[in-house]
């Protein structure tokens, strides 16, 4: 379930409490969580909306939309017979109301400040070895070292230097971020304290 940054921030400060989606069946589970730019969000309730025309302006505003008419437009089902470029991306037979709440800060924020001990370092190395075991060959150490040596440098320079496509490379870096090893910025990246300790340890192995 894609949650835009502005909506996630609205959930965090309490302005947004619901979202609406057109699905065939619910794609989130009550009690499940999702990591967003505003932190961790939790899904607290999922209900089917039997009549979209009965959604009120107040309910629309609780979803971060200006009024019910605007929300109904967003929920308009796609026309399968329309030209592809004109089709709506909104699919699914039913409309669901998803209740959600802010569940806390991004856990990676705390993780990246935690300095791993020897056992944790070995576990990190094992996990990165699995990421390196793909047909294109190892990449984790090269990227971590480049980020260490080029903090806040635009990522397309790293992609050009490595001769790889930008978007798949950024997806790889997000995996490192998920382990608390890197920090993302508006421009480029930097090693986290956890990532720096890992590279120092790796150099001694």
Tab-separated table of C-alpha atoms in Angstrom:
chain	number	residue	atom	x	y	z
A	1	UNK	CA	0.000	0.000	0.000
A	2	UNK	CA	1.691	3.191	-1.185
A	3	UNK	CA	1.394	6.020	1.348
A	4	UNK	CA	2.660	9.422	0.156
A	5	UNK	CA	4.967	11.361	2.452
A	6	UNK	CA	2.413	14.144	3.072
A	7	UNK	CA	-0.222	11.608	4.123
A	8	UNK	CA	2.219	9.763	6.373
A	9	UNK	CA	3.129	13.042	8.055
A	10	UNK	CA	-0.587	13.732	8.515
A	11	UNK	CA	-1.013	10.386	10.248
A	12	UNK	CA	1.917	11.192	12.489
A	13	UNK	CA	0.476	14.501	13.661
A	14	UNK	CA	-3.087	13.169	13.889
A	15	UNK	CA	-4.666	15.060	10.975
A	16	UNK	CA	-5.107	11.896	8.895
A	17	UNK	CA	-6.684	8.790	10.391
A	18	UNK	CA	-7.917	6.852	7.346
A	19	UNK	CA	-7.109	6.008	3.759
A	20	UNK	CA	-9.291	4.612	0.979
A	21	UNK	CA	-8.205	2.098	-1.623
A	22	UNK	CA	-9.914	0.252	-4.477
A	23	UNK	CA	-8.932	-3.407	-4.215
A	24	UNK	CA	-10.437	-6.792	-5.038
A	25	UNK	CA	-9.514	-7.938	-1.523
A	26	UNK	CA	-7.756	-6.090	1.337
A	27	UNK	CA	-4.015	-5.818	0.838
A	28	UNK	CA	-3.166	-4.904	4.413
A	29	UNK	CA	-3.845	-6.717	7.681
A	30	UNK	CA	-5.102	-5.279	10.945
A	31	UNK	CA	-2.108	-4.946	13.237
A	32	UNK	CA	0.312	-4.812	10.333
A	33	UNK	CA	2.770	-1.944	9.991
A	34	UNK	CA	4.394	-0.035	7.182
A	35	UNK	CA	7.571	2.010	7.162
A	36	UNK	CA	7.128	5.494	5.680
A	37	UNK	CA	9.144	8.732	5.496
A	38	UNK	CA	7.274	9.871	8.637
A	39	UNK	CA	8.015	6.731	10.622
A	40	UNK	CA	6.185	3.502	11.283
A	41	UNK	CA	2.418	3.382	10.668
A	42	UNK	CA	0.061	0.693	11.975
A	43	UNK	CA	-3.171	-0.494	10.331
A	44	UNK	CA	-5.875	-0.675	12.994
A	45	UNK	CA	-9.012	-1.491	11.015
A	46	UNK	CA	-10.023	-2.369	7.438
A	47	UNK	CA	-13.660	-2.137	6.343
A	48	UNK	CA	-15.405	-2.361	3.005
A	49	UNK	CA	-17.271	0.769	1.868
A	50	UNK	CA	-20.597	-0.392	0.362
A	51	UNK	CA	-21.566	3.003	-1.100
A	52	UNK	CA	-18.884	5.504	-2.077
A	53	UNK	CA	-21.558	8.168	-2.641
A	54	UNK	CA	-22.265	8.178	1.085
A	55	UNK	CA	-18.730	9.184	2.055
A	56	UNK	CA	-18.993	12.578	3.771
A	57	UNK	CA	-16.764	15.613	3.414
A	58	UNK	CA	-15.640	15.059	6.999
A	59	UNK	CA	-14.616	11.481	6.216
A	60	UNK	CA	-12.739	12.672	3.140
A	61	UNK	CA	-10.828	15.256	5.165
A	62	UNK	CA	-9.876	12.534	7.658
A	63	UNK	CA	-8.197	10.838	4.694
A	64	UNK	CA	-6.278	13.975	3.745
A	65	UNK	CA	-8.572	14.913	0.842
A	66	UNK	CA	-10.344	18.284	0.613
A	67	UNK	CA	-13.885	16.925	0.196
A	68	UNK	CA	-15.962	13.881	-0.707
A	69	UNK	CA	-16.214	14.813	-4.394
A	70	UNK	CA	-12.433	14.882	-4.691
A	71	UNK	CA	-12.155	11.539	-2.900
A	72	UNK	CA	-14.766	9.908	-5.142
A	73	UNK	CA	-12.823	11.130	-8.162
A	74	UNK	CA	-9.668	9.542	-6.781
A	75	UNK	CA	-11.557	6.286	-6.307
A	76	UNK	CA	-13.036	6.201	-9.800
A	77	UNK	CA	-12.347	2.724	-11.232
A	78	UNK	CA	-10.203	2.465	-14.303
A	79	UNK	CA	-11.836	2.045	-17.680
A	80	UNK	CA	-10.446	-1.154	-19.243
A	81	UNK	CA	-11.555	0.000	-22.686
A	82	UNK	CA	-9.817	3.391	-22.526
A	83	UNK	CA	-6.482	3.941	-24.287
A	84	UNK	CA	-3.658	2.787	-22.039
A	85	UNK	CA	-2.288	6.314	-21.532
A	86	UNK	CA	-5.711	7.464	-20.303
A	87	UNK	CA	-6.476	4.616	-17.915
A	88	UNK	CA	-6.645	5.233	-14.216
A	89	UNK	CA	-4.246	3.260	-12.067
A	90	UNK	CA	-7.055	2.635	-9.591
A	91	UNK	CA	-8.165	-0.974	-9.935
A	92	UNK	CA	-10.126	-3.476	-7.908
A	93	UNK	CA	-13.811	-4.149	-7.569
A	94	UNK	CA	-14.367	-2.846	-4.031
A	95	UNK	CA	-13.492	0.256	-2.015
A	96	UNK	CA	-11.962	-0.236	1.430
A	97	UNK	CA	-11.472	2.192	4.291
A	98	UNK	CA	-8.171	1.631	6.087
A	99	UNK	CA	-7.796	3.094	9.582
A	100	UNK	CA	-4.229	3.776	10.590
A	101	UNK	CA	-2.146	5.360	13.323
A	102	UNK	CA	1.434	6.418	13.925
A	103	UNK	CA	3.331	3.567	15.602
A	104	UNK	CA	6.715	5.174	16.275
A	105	UNK	CA	9.941	6.369	14.748
A	106	UNK	CA	11.684	4.582	11.913
A	107	UNK	CA	13.524	1.763	13.765
A	108	UNK	CA	16.485	2.232	11.432
A	109	UNK	CA	17.175	5.605	13.057
A	110	UNK	CA	18.090	3.923	16.327
A	111	UNK	CA	19.764	0.935	14.659
A	112	UNK	CA	22.244	3.044	12.720
A	113	UNK	CA	23.534	4.552	15.981
A	114	UNK	CA	24.042	1.156	17.638
A	115	UNK	CA	27.659	0.014	17.545
A	116	UNK	CA	27.749	-3.737	16.892
A	117	UNK	CA	29.830	-6.179	18.906
A	118	UNK	CA	31.844	-8.989	17.330
A	119	UNK	CA	28.890	-11.353	17.128
A	120	UNK	CA	26.727	-8.698	15.466
A	121	UNK	CA	29.526	-7.818	13.049
A	122	UNK	CA	29.812	-11.446	12.009
A	123	UNK	CA	26.040	-11.580	11.515
A	124	UNK	CA	26.154	-8.440	9.350
A	125	UNK	CA	28.951	-9.952	7.264
A	126	UNK	CA	26.948	-13.149	6.787
A	127	UNK	CA	23.875	-11.231	5.689
A	128	UNK	CA	25.871	-9.087	3.263
A	129	UNK	CA	27.524	-12.200	1.855
A	130	UNK	CA	24.061	-13.428	0.875
A	131	UNK	CA	23.430	-10.124	-0.924
A	132	UNK	CA	26.776	-10.473	-2.695
A	133	UNK	CA	25.987	-14.000	-3.908
A	134	UNK	CA	24.306	-13.014	-7.137
A	135	UNK	CA	25.322	-13.451	-10.739
A	136	UNK	CA	26.679	-9.919	-11.112
A	137	UNK	CA	29.110	-10.494	-8.253
A	138	UNK	CA	29.865	-8.843	-4.904
A	139	UNK	CA	28.862	-5.211	-4.447
A	140	UNK	CA	28.173	-4.396	-0.808
A	141	UNK	CA	31.725	-3.544	0.281
A	142	UNK	CA	32.405	-1.457	-2.821
A	143	UNK	CA	29.297	0.637	-2.266
A	144	UNK	CA	29.887	1.072	1.461
A	145	UNK	CA	33.476	2.177	0.864
A	146	UNK	CA	32.416	4.571	-1.889
A	147	UNK	CA	29.783	6.137	0.363
A	148	UNK	CA	32.371	6.452	3.148
A	149	UNK	CA	34.762	8.244	0.794
A	150	UNK	CA	32.115	10.333	-1.018
A	151	UNK	CA	29.504	11.471	1.521
A	152	UNK	CA	26.634	13.611	0.206
A	153	UNK	CA	27.670	13.027	-3.427
A	154	UNK	CA	24.815	12.581	-5.900
A	155	UNK	CA	24.126	8.883	-6.437
A	156	UNK	CA	24.258	9.067	-10.238
A	157	UNK	CA	28.028	9.564	-9.942
A	158	UNK	CA	28.332	6.249	-8.121
A	159	UNK	CA	26.150	4.555	-10.745
A	160	UNK	CA	28.307	5.973	-13.541
A	161	UNK	CA	31.518	4.901	-11.821
A	162	UNK	CA	30.213	1.372	-11.286
A	163	UNK	CA	28.654	1.170	-14.746
A	164	UNK	CA	25.223	0.198	-13.439
A	165	UNK	CA	21.687	1.539	-13.753
A	166	UNK	CA	20.754	4.145	-11.156
A	167	UNK	CA	17.418	2.834	-9.868
A	168	UNK	CA	18.501	-0.785	-9.211
A	169	UNK	CA	21.616	0.545	-7.470
A	170	UNK	CA	19.500	2.796	-5.243
A	171	UNK	CA	17.364	-0.219	-4.381
A	172	UNK	CA	20.545	-2.001	-3.305
A	173	UNK	CA	21.525	0.934	-1.108
A	174	UNK	CA	18.106	0.843	0.529
A	175	UNK	CA	18.932	-2.716	1.611
A	176	UNK	CA	22.053	-1.395	3.329
A	177	UNK	CA	19.996	1.378	4.893
A	178	UNK	CA	17.537	-1.214	6.186
A	179	UNK	CA	20.443	-2.813	8.061
A	180	UNK	CA	21.338	0.525	9.629
A	181	UNK	CA	24.598	0.870	7.676
A	182	UNK	CA	23.894	4.017	5.657
A	183	UNK	CA	22.033	7.299	5.980
A	184	UNK	CA	20.126	8.843	3.071
A	185	UNK	CA	20.159	12.584	2.422
A	186	UNK	CA	18.476	14.885	-0.074
A	187	UNK	CA	21.703	14.522	-2.047
A	188	UNK	CA	23.690	11.329	-1.674
A	189	UNK	CA	24.418	9.214	1.370
A	190	UNK	CA	26.826	8.792	4.250
A	191	UNK	CA	27.886	5.884	6.429
A	192	UNK	CA	26.122	5.540	9.733
A	193	UNK	CA	28.187	4.967	12.880
A	194	UNK	CA	27.148	1.313	12.615
A	195	UNK	CA	28.337	1.156	9.006
A	196	UNK	CA	31.652	2.798	9.849
A	197	UNK	CA	32.341	0.259	12.605
A	198	UNK	CA	31.508	-2.563	10.212
A	199	UNK	CA	33.948	-1.350	7.553
A	200	UNK	CA	36.704	-0.862	10.141
A	201	UNK	CA	36.112	-4.401	11.374
A	202	UNK	CA	36.061	-5.784	7.833
A	203	UNK	CA	39.483	-4.276	7.144
A	204	UNK	CA	40.954	-6.375	9.960
A	205	UNK	CA	39.566	-9.677	8.707
